[in-house]
Each structure stands twice: as C-alpha cells, then as structure tokens.
PDB file of C-alpha atoms and ligand atoms in Angstrom:
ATOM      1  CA  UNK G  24      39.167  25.769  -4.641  1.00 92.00           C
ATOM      2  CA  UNK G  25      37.908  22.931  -6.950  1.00 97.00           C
ATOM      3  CA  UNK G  26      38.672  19.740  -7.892  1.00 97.00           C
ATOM      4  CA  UNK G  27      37.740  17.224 -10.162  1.00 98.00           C
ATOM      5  CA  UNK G  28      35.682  14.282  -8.852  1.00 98.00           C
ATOM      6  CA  UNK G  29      34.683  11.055 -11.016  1.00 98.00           C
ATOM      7  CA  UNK G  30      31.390   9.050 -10.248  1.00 98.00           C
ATOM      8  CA  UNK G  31      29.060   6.688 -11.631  1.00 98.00           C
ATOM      9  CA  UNK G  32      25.696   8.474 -12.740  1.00 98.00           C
ATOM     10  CA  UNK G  33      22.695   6.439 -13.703  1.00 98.00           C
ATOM     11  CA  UNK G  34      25.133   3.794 -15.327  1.00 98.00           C
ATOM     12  CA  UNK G  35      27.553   6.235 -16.946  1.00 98.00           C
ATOM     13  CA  UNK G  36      30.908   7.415 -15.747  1.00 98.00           C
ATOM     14  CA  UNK G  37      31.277  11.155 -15.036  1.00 98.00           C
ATOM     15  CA  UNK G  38      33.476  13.468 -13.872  1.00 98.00           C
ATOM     16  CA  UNK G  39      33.208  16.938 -12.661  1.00 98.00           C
ATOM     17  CA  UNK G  40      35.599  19.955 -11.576  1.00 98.00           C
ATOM     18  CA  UNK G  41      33.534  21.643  -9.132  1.00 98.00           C
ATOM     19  CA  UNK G  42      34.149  22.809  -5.081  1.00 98.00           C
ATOM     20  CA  UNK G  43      34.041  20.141  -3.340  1.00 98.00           C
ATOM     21  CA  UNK G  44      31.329  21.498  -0.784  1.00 98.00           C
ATOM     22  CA  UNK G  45      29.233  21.765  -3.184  1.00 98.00           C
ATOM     23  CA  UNK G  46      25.842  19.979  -2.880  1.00 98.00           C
ATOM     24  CA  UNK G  47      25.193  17.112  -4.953  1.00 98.00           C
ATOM     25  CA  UNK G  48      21.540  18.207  -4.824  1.00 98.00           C
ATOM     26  CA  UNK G  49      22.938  21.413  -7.249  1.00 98.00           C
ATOM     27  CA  UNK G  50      25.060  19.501  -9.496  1.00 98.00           C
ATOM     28  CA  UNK G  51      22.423  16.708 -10.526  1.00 98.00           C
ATOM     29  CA  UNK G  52      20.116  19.865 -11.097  1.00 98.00           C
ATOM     30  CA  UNK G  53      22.442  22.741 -12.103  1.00 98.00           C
ATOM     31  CA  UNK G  54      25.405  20.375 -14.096  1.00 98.00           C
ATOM     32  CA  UNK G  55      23.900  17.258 -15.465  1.00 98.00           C
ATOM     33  CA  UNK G  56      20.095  18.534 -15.719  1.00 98.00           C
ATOM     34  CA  UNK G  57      18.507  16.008 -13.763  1.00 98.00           C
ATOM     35  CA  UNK G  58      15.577  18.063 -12.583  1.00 98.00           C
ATOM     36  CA  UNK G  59      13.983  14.783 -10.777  1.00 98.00           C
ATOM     37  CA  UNK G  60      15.158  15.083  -7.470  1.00 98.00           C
ATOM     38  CA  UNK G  61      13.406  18.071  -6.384  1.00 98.00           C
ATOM     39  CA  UNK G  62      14.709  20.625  -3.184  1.00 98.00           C
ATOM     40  CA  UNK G  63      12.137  21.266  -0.350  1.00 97.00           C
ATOM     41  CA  UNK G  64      13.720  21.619   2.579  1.00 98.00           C
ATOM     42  CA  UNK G  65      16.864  21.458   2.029  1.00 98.00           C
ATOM     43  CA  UNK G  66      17.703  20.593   5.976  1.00 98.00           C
ATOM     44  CA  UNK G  67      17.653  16.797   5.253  1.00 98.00           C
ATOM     45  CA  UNK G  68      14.226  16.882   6.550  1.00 97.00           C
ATOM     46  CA  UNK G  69      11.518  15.981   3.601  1.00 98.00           C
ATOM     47  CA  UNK G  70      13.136  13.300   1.357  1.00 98.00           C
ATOM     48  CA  UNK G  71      12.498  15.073  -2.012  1.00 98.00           C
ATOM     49  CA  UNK G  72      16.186  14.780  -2.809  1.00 98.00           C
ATOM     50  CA  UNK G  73      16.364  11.640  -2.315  1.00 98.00           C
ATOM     51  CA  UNK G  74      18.958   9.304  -4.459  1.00 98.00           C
ATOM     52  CA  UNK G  75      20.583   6.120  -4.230  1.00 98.00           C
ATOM     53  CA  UNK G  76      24.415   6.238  -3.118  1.00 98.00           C
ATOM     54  CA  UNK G  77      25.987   2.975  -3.669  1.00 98.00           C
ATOM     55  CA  UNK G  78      22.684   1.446  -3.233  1.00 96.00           C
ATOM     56  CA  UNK G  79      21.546   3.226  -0.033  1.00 97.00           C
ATOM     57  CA  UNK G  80      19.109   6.386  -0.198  1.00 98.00           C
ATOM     58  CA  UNK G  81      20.695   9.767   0.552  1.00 98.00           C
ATOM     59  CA  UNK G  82      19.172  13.119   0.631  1.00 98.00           C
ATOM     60  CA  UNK G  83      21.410  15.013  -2.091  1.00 98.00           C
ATOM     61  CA  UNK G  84      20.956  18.680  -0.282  1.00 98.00           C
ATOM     62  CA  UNK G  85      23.284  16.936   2.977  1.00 98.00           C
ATOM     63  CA  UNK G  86      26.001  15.892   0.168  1.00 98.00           C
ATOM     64  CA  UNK G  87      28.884  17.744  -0.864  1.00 98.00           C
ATOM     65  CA  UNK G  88      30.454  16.449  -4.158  1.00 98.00           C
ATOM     66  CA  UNK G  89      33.712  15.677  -1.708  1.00 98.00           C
ATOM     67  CA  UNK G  90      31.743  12.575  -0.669  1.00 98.00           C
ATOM     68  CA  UNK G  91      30.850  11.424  -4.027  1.00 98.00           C
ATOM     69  CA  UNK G  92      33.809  10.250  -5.124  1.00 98.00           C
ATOM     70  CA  UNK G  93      33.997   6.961  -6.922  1.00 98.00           C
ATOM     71  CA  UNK G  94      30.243   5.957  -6.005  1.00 98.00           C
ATOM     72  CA  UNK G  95      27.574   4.989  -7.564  1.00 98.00           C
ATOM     73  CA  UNK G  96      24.421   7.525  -7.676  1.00 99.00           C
ATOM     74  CA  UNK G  97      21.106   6.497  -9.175  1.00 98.00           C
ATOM     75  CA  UNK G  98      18.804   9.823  -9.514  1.00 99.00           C
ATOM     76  CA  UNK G  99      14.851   8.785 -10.535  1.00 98.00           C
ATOM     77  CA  UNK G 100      15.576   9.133 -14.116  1.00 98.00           C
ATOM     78  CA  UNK G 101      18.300   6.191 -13.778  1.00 98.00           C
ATOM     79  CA  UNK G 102      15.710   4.145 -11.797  1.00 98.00           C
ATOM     80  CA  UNK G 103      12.890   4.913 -13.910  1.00 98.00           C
ATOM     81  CA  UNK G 104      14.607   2.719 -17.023  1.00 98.00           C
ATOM     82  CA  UNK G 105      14.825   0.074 -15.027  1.00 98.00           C
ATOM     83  CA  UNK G 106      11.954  -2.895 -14.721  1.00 98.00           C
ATOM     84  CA  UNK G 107      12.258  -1.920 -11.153  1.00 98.00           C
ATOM     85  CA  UNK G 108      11.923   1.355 -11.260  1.00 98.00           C
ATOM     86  CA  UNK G 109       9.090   1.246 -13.627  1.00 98.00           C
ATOM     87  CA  UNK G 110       7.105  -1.445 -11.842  1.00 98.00           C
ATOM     88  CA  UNK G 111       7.265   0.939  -8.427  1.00 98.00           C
ATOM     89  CA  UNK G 112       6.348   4.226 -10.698  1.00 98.00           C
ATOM     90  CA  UNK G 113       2.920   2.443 -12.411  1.00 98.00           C
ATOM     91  CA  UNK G 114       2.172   1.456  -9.098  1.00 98.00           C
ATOM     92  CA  UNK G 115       2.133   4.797  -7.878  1.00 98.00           C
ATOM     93  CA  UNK G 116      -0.083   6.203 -10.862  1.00 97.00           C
ATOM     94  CA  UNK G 117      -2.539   3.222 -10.198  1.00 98.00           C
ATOM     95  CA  UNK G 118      -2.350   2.956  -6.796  1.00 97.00           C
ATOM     96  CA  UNK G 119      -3.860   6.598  -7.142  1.00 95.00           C
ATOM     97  CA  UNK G 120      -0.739   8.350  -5.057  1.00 96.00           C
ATOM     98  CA  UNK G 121       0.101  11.030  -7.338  1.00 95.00           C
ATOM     99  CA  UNK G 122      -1.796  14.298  -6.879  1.00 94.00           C
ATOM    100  CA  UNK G 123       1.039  17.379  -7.280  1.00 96.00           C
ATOM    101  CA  UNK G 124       3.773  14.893  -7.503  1.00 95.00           C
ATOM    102  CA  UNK G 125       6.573  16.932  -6.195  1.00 97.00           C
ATOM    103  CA  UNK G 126       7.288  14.469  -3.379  1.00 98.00           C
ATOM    104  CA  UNK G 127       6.835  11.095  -5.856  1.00 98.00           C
ATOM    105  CA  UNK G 128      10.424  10.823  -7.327  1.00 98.00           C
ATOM    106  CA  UNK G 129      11.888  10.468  -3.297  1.00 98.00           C
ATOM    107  CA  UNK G 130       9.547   8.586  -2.424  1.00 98.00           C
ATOM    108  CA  UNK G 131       9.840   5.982  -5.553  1.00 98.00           C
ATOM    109  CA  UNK G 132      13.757   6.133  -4.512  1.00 98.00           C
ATOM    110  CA  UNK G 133      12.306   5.458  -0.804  1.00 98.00           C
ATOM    111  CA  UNK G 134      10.274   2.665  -1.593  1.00 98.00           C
ATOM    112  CA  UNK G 135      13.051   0.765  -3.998  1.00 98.00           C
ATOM    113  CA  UNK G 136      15.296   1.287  -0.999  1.00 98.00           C
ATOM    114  CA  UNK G 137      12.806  -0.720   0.932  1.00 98.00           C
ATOM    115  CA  UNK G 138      12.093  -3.278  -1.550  1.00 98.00           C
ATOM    116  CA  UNK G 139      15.531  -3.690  -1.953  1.00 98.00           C
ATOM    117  CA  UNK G 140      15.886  -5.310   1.336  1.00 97.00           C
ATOM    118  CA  UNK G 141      12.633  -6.117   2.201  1.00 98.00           C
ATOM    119  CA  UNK G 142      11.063  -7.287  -1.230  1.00 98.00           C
ATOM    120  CA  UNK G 143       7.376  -8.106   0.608  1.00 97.00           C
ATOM    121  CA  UNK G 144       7.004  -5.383   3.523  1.00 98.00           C
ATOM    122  CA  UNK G 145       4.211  -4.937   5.693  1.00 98.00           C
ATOM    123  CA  UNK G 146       2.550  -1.965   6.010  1.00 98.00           C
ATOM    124  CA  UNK G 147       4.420  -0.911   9.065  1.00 98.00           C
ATOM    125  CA  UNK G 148       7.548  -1.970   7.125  1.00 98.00           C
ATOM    126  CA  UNK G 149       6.683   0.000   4.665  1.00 98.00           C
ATOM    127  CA  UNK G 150       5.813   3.429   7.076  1.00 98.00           C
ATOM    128  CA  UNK G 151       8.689   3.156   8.750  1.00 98.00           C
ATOM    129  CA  UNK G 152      10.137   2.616   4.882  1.00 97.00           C
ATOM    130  CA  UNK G 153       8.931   6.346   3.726  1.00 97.00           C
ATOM    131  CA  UNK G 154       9.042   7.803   7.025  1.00 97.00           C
ATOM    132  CA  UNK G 155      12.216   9.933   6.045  1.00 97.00           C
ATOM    133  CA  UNK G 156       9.870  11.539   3.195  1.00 98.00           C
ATOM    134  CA  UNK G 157       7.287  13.757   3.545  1.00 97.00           C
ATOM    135  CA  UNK G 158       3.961  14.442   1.204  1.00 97.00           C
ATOM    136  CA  UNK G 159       1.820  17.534   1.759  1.00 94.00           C
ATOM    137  CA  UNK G 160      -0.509  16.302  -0.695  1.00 95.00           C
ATOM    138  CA  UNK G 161      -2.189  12.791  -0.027  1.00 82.00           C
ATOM    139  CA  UNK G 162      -1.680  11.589   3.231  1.00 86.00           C
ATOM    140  CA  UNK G 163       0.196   8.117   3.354  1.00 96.00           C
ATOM    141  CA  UNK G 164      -2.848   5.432   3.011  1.00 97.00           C
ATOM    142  CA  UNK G 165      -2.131   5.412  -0.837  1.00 97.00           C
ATOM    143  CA  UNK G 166       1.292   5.393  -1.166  1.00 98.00           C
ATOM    144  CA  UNK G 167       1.848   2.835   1.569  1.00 98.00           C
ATOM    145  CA  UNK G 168      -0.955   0.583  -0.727  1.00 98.00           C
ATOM    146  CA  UNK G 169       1.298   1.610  -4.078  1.00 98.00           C
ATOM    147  CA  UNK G 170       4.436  -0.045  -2.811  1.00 98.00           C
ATOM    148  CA  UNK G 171       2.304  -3.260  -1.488  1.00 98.00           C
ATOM    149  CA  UNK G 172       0.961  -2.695  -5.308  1.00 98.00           C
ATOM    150  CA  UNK G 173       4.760  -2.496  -6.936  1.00 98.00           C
ATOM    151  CA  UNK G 174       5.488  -5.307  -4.794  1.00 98.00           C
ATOM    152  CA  UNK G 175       2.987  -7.900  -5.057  1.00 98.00           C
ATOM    153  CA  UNK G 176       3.616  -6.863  -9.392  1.00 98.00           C
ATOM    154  CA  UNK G 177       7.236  -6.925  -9.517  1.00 97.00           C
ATOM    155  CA  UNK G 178       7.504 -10.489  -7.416  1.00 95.00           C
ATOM    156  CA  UNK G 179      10.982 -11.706  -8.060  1.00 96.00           C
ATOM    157  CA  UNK G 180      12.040  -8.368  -8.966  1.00 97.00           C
ATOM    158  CA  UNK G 181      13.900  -7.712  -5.560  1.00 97.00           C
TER     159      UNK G 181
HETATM  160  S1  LIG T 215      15.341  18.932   0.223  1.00 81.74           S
HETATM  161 FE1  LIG T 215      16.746  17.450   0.929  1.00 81.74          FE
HETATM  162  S2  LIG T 215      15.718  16.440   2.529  1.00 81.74           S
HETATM  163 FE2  LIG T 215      14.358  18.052   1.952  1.00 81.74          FE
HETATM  164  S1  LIG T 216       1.930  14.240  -4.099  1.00 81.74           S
HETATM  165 FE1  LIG T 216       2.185  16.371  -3.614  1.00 81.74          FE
HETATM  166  S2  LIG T 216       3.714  16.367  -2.065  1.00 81.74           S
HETATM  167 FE2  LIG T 216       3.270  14.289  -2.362  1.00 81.74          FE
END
C-alpha cells in the first residue's frame, strides 16, 4: 500500500507516493539524493541520521514517511546554506573535529539543535547536547570546543 505524503524539504515543498513505513532515512537518500545524513546503526542509537523535524532533531532510520506529513525537515544540505549552518560547519573544520567525517553532518544537526535553545552552552550543556551522537573517530574534546567555537562566532545568530 502507498500513499502520497507532502512535506517541507530544506525550504521546498515536496510530495511523495511511497509506503508509508517507509524510513525517512531511505527516502532523503534513495528519492531526493540527499546523501548527507548517513546510516550507522540504524537502531536510533548513533545520531548519523540525524535531521531537524519541525525544528527538533530526529534520527531519520526511527521515521516512517507516515509521520512526516506536513512537517518541516531540514537535512545538512538545507542547514549548510544557511549563516547558521555554515558558521557551526567552519567551526568544525577549524576547531580541528573532522577526521573521517562520517559522524559530522549529525552532529552539526546536534549542535544547531542545541544552539537553538541554548545559544551560549557550557561544556556540559553542550555533552549532554551531542550525547545522542556518537564519533568513532576523535573523541569529544574537539567537537565540544567547535560548538563553543560556532557559538562564540555566530553571537546573535541563535
Ligand atoms: S543510523 Fe539512525 S541513529 Fe544510527
Ligand atoms: S569524525 Fe569519524 S566518526 Fe566522527
């Protein structure tokens, strides 16, 4: 069974006839080519799925399409055009939190999530922040001092 459901995708509306169980992890990857938000897990577990729903993170492999309708999703390549988006994602490259990179585009989502409502964290703000996203590569020292980075630069921002 399928059925058509209509959303708002990075700005844009959108519709798409598709079962309604399916994940919304597979159709940002499979239907609209959005190869940012990555699948680790897929248990809800790691984070690297991670989108904004309405303005709240979600990890996309938990997500049918049924539960899309009419919202708003913002994958990392919607967030990235943004002077948010971008201000988080330099800080990450010069904060030095990068190495494979596989985990960055959840936790960018993670830490505008944060700044959202919490535009100057502390670090334990910020832990508890990213602690729904995992990184295998570079421990948490430099990401935590990337968002403190993003949000000391983007001051007013959030
Ligand atoms: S792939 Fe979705 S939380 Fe890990
Ligand atoms: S940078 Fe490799 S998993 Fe985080």
């Amino acid at each position: 069974m399928t059925r058509e459901i209509r959303f708002i995708l990075n700005g844009e509306e959108v519709s798409i006839t598709c079962d309604p169980l399916k994940r919304l992890l597979d159709v940002l990857r499979e239907d609209f080519d959005l190869f940012g938000t990555k699948e680790a897990c897929g248990e809800g577990e790691c984070g690297a799925c991670s989108v904004l729903k309405d303005g709240k993170i979600i990890t996309t492999c938990m997500v049918p399409m049924g539960a899309v309708q009419g919202c708003e999703i913002m994958t990392i390549e919607g967030l990235r055009e943004t002077l948010r988006g971008k201000t988080i994602i330099e800080a990450f490259a010069d904060g030095g939190a990068v190495q494979c990179g596989f985990c960055i585009p959840g936790m960018v989502i993670a830490a505008e999530s944060l700044l959202a409502s919490n535009p100057q964290p502390t670090d334990d703000d910020i832990r508890l922040g990213i602690s729904g996203n995992l990184c295998r590569c570079t421990g948490y020292d430099l990401i935590v001092e990337s968002v403190k980075l993003a949000a000391k630069r983007g001051k007013g921002l959030w």
